[in-house]
Amino acid sequence: MDVNPISMKRVYQSVIEQFIGLLGSGQIKSGDRLPPERILAEKFKVSRASIREAFRAMEVIGIIDVRAGGGSYVTDLNIVPFITTIAPLFWRTVSREEDLLDFRRLLETEAARLAAARGNPEHIDRLEDAVQQMRVSLRQANLEMGEEADIRFHKLLFLCSENEILIKAGECVSCLLENSVRLGRARIMKTAAQAEILLEQHEQILDRIRQGDSQQAALAMEDHLAFVRQTLQRKD
Amino acid sequence: MDVNPISMKRVYQSVIEQFIGLLGSGQIKSGDRLPPERILAEKFKVSRASIREAFRAMEVIGIIDVRAGGGSYVTDLNIVPFITTIAPLFWRTVSREEDLLDFRRLLETEAARLAAARGNPEHIDRLEDAVQQMRVSLRQANLEMGEEADIRFHKLLFLCSENEILIKAGECVSCLLENSVRLGRARIMKTAAQAEILLEQHEQILDRIRQGDSQQAALAMEDHLAFVRQTLQRKD
DNA sequence: TCCTATAATTTGGTCAGACCACCTGACCAA
DNA sequence: TTGGTCAGGTGGTCTGACCAAATTATAGGA
């Protein structure tokens, strides 16, 4: 006998599904304020507790933002809270931070390759801004500012790749690395001498992207990451 | 003025944090049965509703499995329920399925490269098993069996890479692709003629991994994925 | 003795109602 | 204008209850 198993869907799951559906059909969108829990409970004909359980799940998923006393708001799919929550677990499961750095190299070289291939002028201008800020911060010996520009450069690079998945994956890895102890220490290790080298490397990556040379852009990124990694390891 | 915003931590978040902590310290581990909600509520000195909200979040995260009437169990970090939930949303946000296929190519070629480099004999034997099953299913004209072996091969390949992040990322992408409409149709499109070609391609990948030739293994994988992709697009 | 069918217990799923804490905006007074 | 107060809206939490599924204990029959 071949029958379909009865799906014992729980109330909160059905609620989530409906919200996902509403998001998909555009009936609700990022920034919208959701009705109060009590009203929703009435509309869905379920208890407020069930609505709240659905909200907790959607909060972890990263599609709503619930503010005590201020209502609930739809947000863009945001994986940061999720990653932050599981990060401590992650460092138990994943023994080798090495793996994460390898993975980042993979993502960023591909991002550089795609950025060069796509060559969107608007995006490249924003990369230029970030590099410019690095130059300024080097002159002013403002390490913090340089740090910020560095992070921005790498984030922008993912945007330049124009591959949505790559962008999201990049966010995940950055988020995980920020939760890493070693990277935390790494920030402080940036000296003025290193800042100069880093600036040159970023300039080179940018130049090659501007020239539309995928192969060379990827190689420049590879060199840059190898340098960063080597620096981190030497200080251990 | 530089001040830090006050973080209003909610009860359910504290509960999750404690559970993550217990998982990290090994006081609870995968397979363990958690105490009943009512008991936990007593121990944590919070209401059952708060415990339940924490459970909903942990369920979405993929670290517990809650069975009605049967208790709650700790599981290995399982991203499948999470991905399945957001998949419908994803296909709205990510306009181009192209991006996902590009990303998969990136991951799988890297996995092939690493698998060849690591060359763990135990892992390679399991790859051989999968290919063997593809041979058998081809002789028996059992497309379904071949399909299953194919999936297993790609999953095993990620394991061969021995990079935890790559393995997890592979799971995510596979899960997303399984939720894709086009791939669903794609399964049926496998004819006997194609099965023969696919078998050859997998054999070639395996051979090159066995020879420890990273470069060639990656290229073989690239060829394979290009073929798969081309086949999918032709049928549109 | 062993197995099975049934009853009792355990445990998660849901609901209703209550109270508190926080946010917002309106109104008032210095 | 500035700051304080207050009321209403809204999320955060708790309590207690009942239902339904799964498990366990139990009694009866082979």
Short mmCIF file of C-alpha atoms (C1' of nucleotides) in Angstrom, two decimals:
data_model
loop_
_atom_site.label_atom_id
_atom_site.label_comp_id
_atom_site.label_asym_id
_atom_site.label_seq_id
_atom_site.Cartn_x
_atom_site.Cartn_y
_atom_site.Cartn_z
CA MET A 1 0.00 0.00 0.00
CA ASP A 2 1.35 3.39 -0.95
CA VAL A 3 -0.06 6.28 0.96
CA ASN A 4 1.17 9.73 1.77
CA PRO A 5 2.09 10.21 5.41
CA ILE A 6 -0.14 12.67 7.17
CA SER A 7 1.91 15.76 7.83
CA MET A 8 1.46 16.68 11.47
CA LYS A 9 2.17 20.30 10.84
CA ARG A 10 2.22 22.37 13.94
CA VAL A 11 0.43 25.68 14.17
CA TYR A 12 3.55 27.79 14.34
CA GLN A 13 4.90 26.17 11.16
CA SER A 14 1.72 26.97 9.29
CA VAL A 15 1.94 30.54 10.47
CA ILE A 16 5.52 30.82 9.22
CA GLU A 17 4.57 29.33 5.88
CA GLN A 18 1.84 31.88 5.44
CA PHE A 19 4.23 34.71 6.23
CA ILE A 20 6.80 33.34 3.79
CA GLY A 21 4.01 33.19 1.24
CA LEU A 22 3.02 36.77 1.92
CA LEU A 23 6.65 37.82 1.54
CA GLY A 24 6.94 35.92 -1.70
CA SER A 25 3.81 37.44 -3.18
CA GLY A 26 4.91 40.90 -2.11
CA GLN A 27 1.90 41.48 0.13
CA ILE A 28 4.37 42.28 2.89
CA LYS A 29 7.89 43.53 2.31
CA SER A 30 11.00 44.65 4.10
CA GLY A 31 10.31 47.59 6.40
CA ASP A 32 6.62 46.88 6.84
CA ARG A 33 5.23 46.86 10.33
CA LEU A 34 3.31 43.72 11.20
CA PRO A 35 0.01 43.89 13.07
CA PRO A 36 0.24 43.38 16.85
CA GLU A 37 0.52 39.80 18.07
CA ARG A 38 -2.95 39.93 19.59
CA ILE A 39 -4.53 41.01 16.32
CA LEU A 40 -2.63 38.37 14.37
CA ALA A 41 -3.78 35.74 16.86
CA GLU A 42 -7.35 36.76 16.14
CA LYS A 43 -6.88 36.79 12.37
CA PHE A 44 -5.12 33.43 12.26
CA LYS A 45 -7.62 32.07 14.77
CA VAL A 46 -4.82 30.75 16.97
CA SER A 47 -3.52 31.68 20.40
CA ARG A 48 -1.03 34.44 20.93
CA ALA A 49 1.47 31.85 22.19
CA SER A 50 1.50 30.17 18.77
CA ILE A 51 2.02 33.48 17.01
CA ARG A 52 4.89 34.15 19.39
CA GLU A 53 6.50 30.78 18.71
CA ALA A 54 6.31 31.52 14.99
CA PHE A 55 7.84 34.93 15.64
CA ARG A 56 10.73 33.40 17.57
CA ALA A 57 11.48 31.12 14.65
CA MET A 58 11.22 33.92 12.11
CA GLU A 59 13.45 36.04 14.28
CA VAL A 60 16.18 33.39 14.21
CA ILE A 61 15.71 32.91 10.49
CA GLY A 62 16.26 36.63 10.17
CA ILE A 63 13.13 37.81 8.39
CA ILE A 64 11.55 39.87 11.17
CA ASP A 65 12.77 42.21 13.85
CA VAL A 66 10.72 42.26 17.06
CA ARG A 67 11.05 45.27 19.35
CA ALA A 68 9.66 45.18 22.86
CA GLY A 69 6.85 47.70 23.06
CA GLY A 70 7.54 48.91 19.54
CA GLY A 71 5.99 46.32 17.26
CA SER A 72 7.42 43.80 14.80
CA TYR A 73 9.00 44.71 11.48
CA VAL A 74 9.79 42.78 8.34
CA THR A 75 13.50 42.82 7.47
CA ASP A 76 15.64 41.68 4.58
CA LEU A 77 16.87 38.13 5.02
CA ASN A 78 19.57 38.72 7.59
CA ILE A 79 21.76 35.77 8.54
CA VAL A 80 23.84 37.64 11.10
CA PRO A 81 21.76 36.81 14.22
CA PHE A 82 21.63 33.20 13.14
CA ILE A 83 25.37 32.93 12.59
CA THR A 84 26.10 34.79 15.81
CA THR A 85 23.96 32.33 17.73
CA ILE A 86 25.57 29.22 16.34
CA ALA A 87 29.10 30.61 16.21
CA PRO A 88 30.11 29.27 19.65
CA LEU A 89 28.83 25.86 18.61
CA PHE A 90 30.62 26.12 15.34
CA TRP A 91 34.02 26.49 16.89
CA ARG A 92 33.45 23.24 18.74
CA THR A 93 32.28 21.33 15.71
CA VAL A 94 34.80 22.79 13.30
CA SER A 95 38.12 22.04 14.83
CA ARG A 96 40.29 23.87 12.37
CA GLU A 97 40.02 27.58 11.83
CA GLU A 98 42.25 26.77 8.89
CA ASP A 99 39.18 25.43 7.08
CA LEU A 100 37.40 28.73 7.37
CA LEU A 101 40.36 30.69 6.07
CA ASP A 102 40.70 28.27 3.15
CA PHE A 103 37.05 28.75 2.42
CA ARG A 104 37.35 32.49 2.53
CA ARG A 105 40.22 32.36 0.08
CA LEU A 106 38.03 30.35 -2.25
CA LEU A 107 35.17 32.84 -2.02
CA GLU A 108 37.21 36.00 -2.28
CA THR A 109 39.36 34.94 -5.21
CA GLU A 110 36.19 33.98 -7.05
CA ALA A 111 34.63 37.30 -6.10
CA ALA A 112 37.67 39.13 -7.48
CA ARG A 113 37.52 37.07 -10.65
CA LEU A 114 33.84 37.82 -11.18
CA ALA A 115 34.24 41.48 -10.28
CA ALA A 116 36.84 41.85 -13.00
CA ALA A 117 34.71 39.95 -15.46
CA ARG A 118 31.56 41.97 -14.77
CA GLY A 119 33.39 45.28 -14.53
CA ASN A 120 30.43 47.32 -13.35
CA PRO A 121 31.78 50.93 -13.30
CA GLU A 122 29.43 52.02 -10.53
CA HIS A 123 30.65 49.25 -8.26
CA ILE A 124 34.28 49.87 -9.14
CA ASP A 125 33.90 53.51 -8.12
CA ARG A 126 32.81 52.42 -4.68
CA LEU A 127 35.82 50.12 -4.45
CA GLU A 128 37.96 53.11 -5.37
CA ASP A 129 36.37 55.06 -2.51
CA ALA A 130 37.35 52.37 -0.04
CA VAL A 131 40.95 52.31 -1.31
CA GLN A 132 41.04 56.09 -1.18
CA GLN A 133 39.97 55.96 2.45
CA MET A 134 42.79 53.53 3.13
CA ARG A 135 45.25 56.01 1.61
CA VAL A 136 43.94 58.83 3.76
CA SER A 137 43.98 56.76 6.92
CA LEU A 138 47.57 55.71 6.20
CA ARG A 139 48.62 59.35 5.91
CA GLN A 140 46.82 60.20 9.12
CA ALA A 141 48.12 57.07 10.83
CA ASN A 142 44.53 56.29 11.73
CA LEU A 143 44.61 52.52 12.02
CA GLU A 144 40.99 52.19 13.01
CA MET A 145 39.82 54.06 9.96
CA GLY A 146 42.04 51.89 7.75
CA GLU A 147 40.61 48.79 9.34
CA GLU A 148 37.10 49.96 8.56
CA ALA A 149 38.01 50.73 4.94
CA ASP A 150 39.64 47.32 4.60
CA ILE A 151 36.50 45.55 5.77
CA ARG A 152 34.40 47.70 3.46
CA PHE A 153 36.62 46.87 0.50
CA HIS A 154 36.16 43.15 0.96
CA LYS A 155 32.43 43.52 1.49
CA LEU A 156 32.11 45.66 -1.65
CA LEU A 157 34.11 43.12 -3.61
CA PHE A 158 31.44 40.51 -2.97
CA LEU A 159 28.82 42.96 -4.19
CA CYS A 160 30.91 43.47 -7.34
CA SER A 161 30.71 39.77 -8.05
CA GLU A 162 26.98 40.28 -8.58
CA ASN A 163 26.38 36.72 -7.51
CA GLU A 164 23.75 36.70 -4.76
CA ILE A 165 24.88 33.40 -3.32
CA LEU A 166 28.49 34.48 -3.20
CA ILE A 167 27.41 37.65 -1.41
CA LYS A 168 25.45 35.72 1.21
CA ALA A 169 28.23 33.19 1.68
CA GLY A 170 30.66 36.04 2.12
CA GLU A 171 28.46 37.50 4.85
CA CYS A 172 28.39 34.16 6.63
CA VAL A 173 32.15 33.75 6.58
CA SER A 174 32.82 37.33 7.65
CA CYS A 175 30.37 36.92 10.49
CA LEU A 176 32.01 33.70 11.60
CA LEU A 177 35.47 35.21 11.40
CA GLU A 178 34.36 38.18 13.47
CA ASN A 179 33.31 35.70 16.10
CA SER A 180 36.73 34.13 15.98
CA VAL A 181 39.14 34.84 18.78
CA ARG A 182 42.20 34.92 16.59
CA LEU A 183 40.83 37.46 14.18
CA GLY A 184 39.95 39.68 17.09
CA ARG A 185 43.58 39.79 18.07
CA ALA A 186 44.56 40.17 14.46
CA ARG A 187 42.98 43.58 14.23
CA ILE A 188 45.33 45.08 16.72
CA MET A 189 48.36 43.70 14.98
CA LYS A 190 48.13 46.09 12.10
CA THR A 191 51.15 48.34 12.22
CA ALA A 192 51.82 51.32 10.00
CA ALA A 193 54.39 49.33 8.04
CA GLN A 194 51.86 46.64 7.32
CA ALA A 195 49.18 49.14 6.47
CA GLU A 196 51.40 50.37 3.65
CA ILE A 197 51.78 46.88 2.23
CA LEU A 198 48.07 46.19 2.57
CA LEU A 199 47.24 49.39 0.77
CA GLU A 200 49.48 48.42 -2.15
CA GLN A 201 47.85 45.02 -2.35
CA HIS A 202 44.37 46.48 -2.42
CA GLU A 203 45.42 48.97 -5.06
CA GLN A 204 46.74 46.16 -7.18
CA ILE A 205 43.54 44.16 -6.84
CA LEU A 206 41.51 47.21 -7.78
CA ASP A 207 43.70 48.01 -10.79
CA ARG A 208 43.34 44.53 -12.18
CA ILE A 209 39.62 44.53 -11.68
CA ARG A 210 39.44 47.86 -13.47
CA GLN A 211 41.42 46.36 -16.34
CA GLY A 212 38.92 43.53 -16.46
CA ASP A 213 41.64 40.94 -16.04
CA SER A 214 39.90 38.13 -14.13
CA GLN A 215 42.88 35.86 -13.92
CA GLN A 216 45.22 38.50 -12.57
CA ALA A 217 42.62 39.92 -10.19
CA ALA A 218 42.15 36.49 -8.68
CA LEU A 219 45.90 36.03 -8.34
CA ALA A 220 46.31 39.42 -6.69
CA MET A 221 43.62 38.51 -4.20
CA GLU A 222 45.31 35.17 -3.57
CA ASP A 223 48.58 36.96 -2.82
CA HIS A 224 46.84 39.39 -0.51
CA LEU A 225 45.12 36.68 1.50
CA ALA A 226 48.31 34.64 1.69
CA PHE A 227 50.06 37.67 3.14
CA VAL A 228 47.29 38.30 5.68
CA ARG A 229 47.29 34.67 6.72
CA GLN A 230 51.05 34.51 7.03
CA THR A 231 51.01 37.61 9.20
CA LEU A 232 48.38 36.10 11.47
CA GLN A 233 50.26 32.87 11.89
CA ARG A 234 53.60 34.53 12.56
CA LYS A 235 52.15 36.36 15.52
CA ASP A 236 50.87 33.23 17.22
CA MET B 1 29.57 61.07 22.77
CA ASP B 2 30.17 57.36 22.48
CA VAL B 3 27.86 55.09 24.42
CA ASN B 4 26.80 51.49 24.08
CA PRO B 5 23.09 50.83 23.56
CA ILE B 6 21.53 48.81 26.36
CA SER B 7 20.95 45.24 25.26
CA MET B 8 17.62 43.95 26.51
CA LYS B 9 18.26 40.22 26.58
CA ARG B 10 15.09 38.19 26.61
CA VAL B 11 14.56 35.04 28.62
CA TYR B 12 14.45 32.71 25.64
CA GLN B 13 17.80 34.02 24.43
CA SER B 14 19.41 33.32 27.78
CA VAL B 15 17.98 29.82 27.71
CA ILE B 16 19.46 29.20 24.25
CA GLU B 17 22.80 30.55 25.35
CA GLN B 18 22.87 28.16 28.27
CA PHE B 19 22.04 25.22 26.01
CA ILE B 20 24.75 26.26 23.54
CA GLY B 21 27.09 26.42 26.49
CA LEU B 22 26.09 22.96 27.67
CA LEU B 23 26.64 21.64 24.16
CA GLY B 24 30.03 23.29 23.97
CA SER B 25 31.18 21.92 27.31
CA GLY B 26 29.95 18.47 26.37
CA GLN B 27 27.48 18.26 29.24
CA ILE B 28 24.85 17.45 26.63
CA LYS B 29 25.58 15.94 23.24
CA SER B 30 23.92 14.71 20.09
CA GLY B 31 21.39 11.98 20.80
CA ASP B 32 20.77 12.98 24.39
CA ARG B 33 17.20 13.31 25.51
CA LEU B 34 16.44 16.62 27.16
CA PRO B 35 14.33 16.82 30.32
CA PRO B 36 10.63 17.56 29.78
CA GLU B 37 9.67 21.18 29.19
CA ARG B 38 7.93 21.37 32.55
CA ILE B 39 11.01 20.19 34.42
CA LEU B 40 13.26 22.58 32.50
CA ALA B 41 10.89 25.43 33.30
CA GLU B 42 11.31 24.61 36.99
CA LYS B 43 15.10 24.31 36.75
CA PHE B 44 15.54 27.53 34.78
CA LYS B 45 12.97 29.22 37.02
CA VAL B 46 11.06 30.49 33.99
CA SER B 47 7.67 29.69 32.52
CA ARG B 48 7.11 26.79 30.19
CA ALA B 49 6.19 29.29 27.46
CA SER B 50 9.68 30.76 27.56
CA ILE B 51 11.26 27.31 27.37
CA ARG B 52 9.05 26.58 24.40
CA GLU B 53 10.06 29.79 22.63
CA ALA B 54 13.70 28.84 23.12
CA PHE B 55 12.92 25.36 21.77
CA ARG B 56 11.29 26.80 18.65
CA ALA B 57 14.40 28.84 17.97
CA MET B 58 16.72 25.89 18.60
CA GLU B 59 14.56 23.76 16.36
CA VAL B 60 15.00 26.20 13.48
CA ILE B 61 18.71 26.48 14.18
CA GLY B 62 18.80 22.71 13.89
CA ILE B 63 20.28 21.65 17.20
CA ILE B 64 17.27 19.89 18.72
CA ASP B 65 14.51 17.63 17.48
CA VAL B 66 11.18 17.95 19.29
CA ARG B 67 8.71 15.05 19.05
CA ALA B 68 5.14 15.48 20.24
CA GLY B 69 4.66 13.23 23.20
CA GLY B 70 8.09 11.70 22.77
CA GLY B 71 10.43 14.25 24.28
CA SER B 72 13.12 16.49 22.84
CA TYR B 73 16.46 15.25 21.57
CA VAL B 74 19.76 16.93 20.85
CA THR B 75 20.88 16.57 17.23
CA ASP B 76 23.98 17.36 15.23
CA LEU B 77 23.88 20.83 13.74
CA ASN B 78 21.43 20.22 10.92
CA ILE B 79 20.86 23.04 8.48
CA VAL B 80 18.27 21.20 6.38
CA PRO B 81 15.13 22.39 8.21
CA PHE B 82 16.46 25.94 8.15
CA ILE B 83 17.24 25.88 4.45
CA THR B 84 13.94 24.20 3.63
CA THR B 85 12.09 26.94 5.46
CA ILE B 86 13.81 29.82 3.73
CA ALA B 87 14.06 28.17 0.31
CA PRO B 88 10.79 29.66 -1.02
CA LEU B 89 11.97 33.09 0.10
CA PHE B 90 15.33 32.52 -1.46
CA TRP B 91 13.95 31.99 -4.91
CA ARG B 92 12.30 35.38 -4.71
CA THR B 93 15.36 37.18 -3.43
CA VAL B 94 17.83 35.41 -5.68
CA SER B 95 16.58 36.08 -9.14
CA ARG B 96 19.01 33.95 -11.00
CA GLU B 97 19.25 30.23 -10.42
CA GLU B 98 22.36 30.70 -12.51
CA ASP B 99 24.08 32.11 -9.43
CA LEU B 100 23.47 28.96 -7.46
CA LEU B 101 24.81 26.74 -10.20
CA ASP B 102 27.90 28.95 -10.48
CA PHE B 103 28.39 28.66 -6.77
CA ARG B 104 28.04 24.92 -6.85
CA ARG B 105 30.65 24.72 -9.57
CA LEU B 106 32.99 26.70 -7.37
CA LEU B 107 32.42 24.42 -4.37
CA GLU B 108 32.58 21.12 -6.19
CA THR B 109 35.68 21.84 -8.21
CA GLU B 110 37.41 22.90 -5.01
CA ALA B 111 36.16 19.74 -3.30
CA ALA B 112 37.56 17.63 -6.14
CA ARG B 113 40.85 19.48 -5.93
CA LEU B 114 41.12 18.95 -2.19
CA ALA B 115 39.97 15.33 -2.40
CA ALA B 116 42.81 14.61 -4.83
CA ALA B 117 45.29 16.46 -2.66
CA ARG B 118 44.27 14.71 0.56
CA GLY B 119 43.86 11.31 -1.09
CA ASN B 120 42.40 9.55 1.95
CA PRO B 121 42.15 5.87 0.80
CA GLU B 122 39.19 5.13 3.06
CA HIS B 123 37.20 7.97 1.54
CA ILE B 124 38.21 7.05 -1.99
CA ASP B 125 36.92 3.52 -1.47
CA ARG B 126 33.51 4.93 -0.65
CA LEU B 127 33.62 7.03 -3.79
CA GLU B 128 34.43 3.85 -5.70
CA ASP B 129 31.35 2.20 -4.15
CA ALA B 130 29.15 4.99 -5.44
CA VAL B 131 30.59 4.74 -8.94
CA GLN B 132 30.20 0.96 -8.83
CA GLN B 133 26.53 1.43 -7.97
CA MET B 134 26.19 3.71 -10.97
CA ARG B 135 27.64 0.99 -13.18
CA VAL B 136 25.20 -1.58 -11.83
CA SER B 137 22.22 0.70 -12.19
CA LEU B 138 23.21 1.45 -15.77
CA ARG B 139 23.28 -2.29 -16.60
CA GLN B 140 19.91 -2.75 -14.93
CA ALA B 141 18.53 0.40 -16.53
CA ASN B 142 17.52 1.48 -13.05
CA LEU B 143 17.53 5.25 -13.39
CA GLU B 144 16.36 5.88 -9.87
CA MET B 145 19.21 3.86 -8.41
CA GLY B 146 21.67 5.71 -10.62
CA GLU B 147 20.26 9.01 -9.49
CA GLU B 148 20.76 8.03 -5.86
CA ALA B 149 24.35 6.93 -6.51
CA ASP B 150 25.03 10.20 -8.31
CA ILE B 151 23.82 12.23 -5.37
CA ARG B 152 25.85 10.07 -3.01
CA PHE B 153 28.99 10.55 -5.09
CA HIS B 154 28.77 14.31 -4.88
CA LYS B 155 28.02 14.22 -1.18
CA LEU B 156 30.97 11.91 -0.54
CA LEU B 157 33.22 14.15 -2.58
CA PHE B 158 32.62 16.96 -0.11
CA LEU B 159 33.52 14.63 2.72
CA CYS B 160 36.73 13.76 0.86
CA SER B 161 37.69 17.41 0.87
CA GLU B 162 37.98 17.14 4.65
CA ASN B 163 37.12 20.80 4.97
CA GLU B 164 34.24 21.17 7.42
CA ILE B 165 33.09 24.46 5.99
CA LEU B 166 33.10 23.15 2.47
CA ILE B 167 31.03 20.18 3.63
CA LYS B 168 28.44 22.41 5.30
CA ALA B 169 28.31 24.78 2.35
CA GLY B 170 27.82 21.79 0.07
CA GLU B 171 24.88 20.66 2.18
CA CYS B 172 23.31 24.10 1.92
CA VAL B 173 23.62 24.26 -1.83
CA SER B 174 22.36 20.71 -2.36
CA CYS B 175 19.42 21.45 -0.12
CA LEU B 176 18.61 24.62 -2.01
CA LEU B 177 18.91 22.89 -5.37
CA GLU B 178 16.59 20.14 -4.22
CA ASN B 179 14.05 22.85 -3.48
CA SER B 180 14.48 24.22 -6.96
CA VAL B 181 11.75 23.61 -9.48
CA ARG B 182 14.08 23.18 -12.38
CA LEU B 183 16.22 20.57 -10.72
CA GLY B 184 13.11 18.65 -9.83
CA ARG B 185 12.30 18.35 -13.49
CA ALA B 186 15.92 17.71 -14.29
CA ARG B 187 15.88 14.39 -12.49
CA ILE B 188 13.43 12.87 -14.87
CA MET B 189 15.41 13.98 -17.86
CA LYS B 190 18.12 11.45 -17.32
CA THR B 191 18.01 9.01 -20.18
CA ALA B 192 20.02 5.82 -20.52
CA ALA B 193 22.27 7.49 -23.09
CA GLN B 194 23.04 10.30 -20.70
CA ALA B 195 23.55 7.91 -17.81
CA GLU B 196 26.39 6.35 -19.78
CA ILE B 197 28.09 9.69 -20.30
CA LEU B 198 27.57 10.64 -16.67
CA LEU B 199 29.10 7.37 -15.53
CA GLU B 200 32.19 7.98 -17.64
CA GLN B 201 32.55 11.46 -16.22
CA HIS B 202 32.33 10.23 -12.66
CA GLU B 203 34.83 7.49 -13.39
CA GLN B 204 37.22 10.06 -14.76
CA ILE B 205 36.87 12.29 -11.72
CA LEU B 206 37.46 9.32 -9.45
CA ASP B 207 40.51 8.18 -11.40
CA ARG B 208 42.15 11.56 -11.17
CA ILE B 209 41.44 11.83 -7.49
CA ARG B 210 42.96 8.40 -7.01
CA GLN B 211 46.03 9.57 -8.89
CA GLY B 212 46.23 12.53 -6.59
CA ASP B 213 46.14 14.96 -9.49
CA SER B 214 44.38 18.01 -8.04
CA GLN B 215 44.48 20.09 -11.16
CA GLN B 216 43.08 17.38 -13.41
CA ALA B 217 40.47 16.32 -10.87
CA ALA B 218 39.18 19.88 -10.71
CA LEU B 219 39.09 20.10 -14.49
CA ALA B 220 37.22 16.81 -14.78
CA MET B 221 34.66 18.08 -12.32
CA GLU B 222 34.37 21.31 -14.23
CA ASP B 223 33.68 19.39 -17.43
CA HIS B 224 31.10 17.25 -15.69
CA LEU B 225 29.20 20.20 -14.26
CA ALA B 226 29.33 22.03 -17.58
CA PHE B 227 27.75 19.00 -19.21
CA VAL B 228 25.03 18.74 -16.57
CA ARG B 229 24.26 22.42 -16.87
CA GLN B 230 24.17 22.34 -20.64
CA THR B 231 21.77 19.42 -20.51
CA LEU B 232 19.48 21.25 -18.14
CA GLN B 233 19.42 24.40 -20.23
CA ARG B 234 18.81 22.57 -23.49
CA LYS B 235 15.63 21.07 -22.13
CA ASP B 236 14.13 24.38 -21.15
"C1'" DT C 1 5.95 -18.04 30.72
"C1'" DC C 2 5.26 -14.98 27.00
"C1'" DC C 3 2.72 -12.06 24.20
"C1'" DT C 4 -0.89 -8.87 23.33
"C1'" DA C 5 -4.43 -5.54 24.16
"C1'" DT C 6 -5.68 -2.01 27.09
"C1'" DA C 7 -5.19 1.48 30.62
"C1'" DA C 8 -2.39 4.89 32.95
"C1'" DT C 9 1.28 8.05 32.62
"C1'" DT C 10 4.32 11.03 30.44
"C1'" DT C 11 5.17 14.72 27.36
"C1'" DG C 12 4.67 18.00 23.77
"C1'" DG C 13 0.84 21.21 21.43
"C1'" DT C 14 -2.41 24.66 22.09
"C1'" DC C 15 -5.24 27.85 24.29
"C1'" DA C 16 -7.07 31.70 27.36
"C1'" DG C 17 -6.29 35.26 30.42
"C1'" DA C 18 -3.54 38.03 33.25
"C1'" DC C 19 0.14 41.25 34.58
"C1'" DC C 20 4.47 43.71 33.75
"C1'" DA C 21 7.89 46.58 31.08
"C1'" DC C 22 8.82 49.36 27.38
"C1'" DC C 23 7.75 52.67 23.62
"C1'" DT C 24 5.13 56.38 21.72
"C1'" DG C 25 2.67 60.46 21.57
"C1'" DA C 26 -0.15 63.91 23.78
"C1'" DC C 27 -0.66 67.09 27.11
"C1'" DC C 28 0.94 70.12 30.71
"C1'" DA C 29 3.98 73.05 33.38
"C1'" DA C 30 8.33 75.50 34.23
"C1'" DT D 1 11.46 75.50 24.19
"C1'" DT D 2 12.31 72.11 27.50
"C1'" DG D 3 11.33 68.62 30.54
"C1'" DG D 4 7.82 65.86 33.16
"C1'" DT D 5 3.69 63.14 33.46
"C1'" DC D 6 0.31 60.14 31.93
"C1'" DA D 7 -2.41 56.99 29.05
"C1'" DG D 8 -2.71 53.67 25.44
"C1'" DG D 9 -0.49 50.35 22.51
"C1'" DT D 10 2.59 46.48 22.21
"C1'" DG D 11 5.84 42.96 23.25
"C1'" DG D 12 7.63 39.86 27.37
"C1'" DT D 13 6.47 36.71 30.74
"C1'" DC D 14 3.76 33.84 33.71
"C1'" DT D 15 -0.02 30.67 35.22
"C1'" DG D 16 -3.04 27.07 34.67
"C1'" DA D 17 -5.73 24.31 31.94
"C1'" DC D 18 -6.94 20.85 28.43
"C1'" DC D 19 -5.89 18.04 24.26
"C1'" DA D 20 -3.27 14.60 21.53
"C1'" DA D 21 0.55 11.74 20.65
"C1'" DA D 22 3.98 8.63 22.47
"C1'" DT D 23 5.50 5.80 26.04
"C1'" DT D 24 5.11 2.78 29.81
"C1'" DA D 25 2.73 -0.13 32.95
"C1'" DT D 26 -0.66 -3.51 33.58
"C1'" DA D 27 -3.86 -7.15 33.26
"C1'" DG D 28 -5.66 -10.89 30.63
"C1'" DG D 29 -5.27 -14.66 27.40
"C1'" DA D 30 -2.56 -18.20 24.71
#
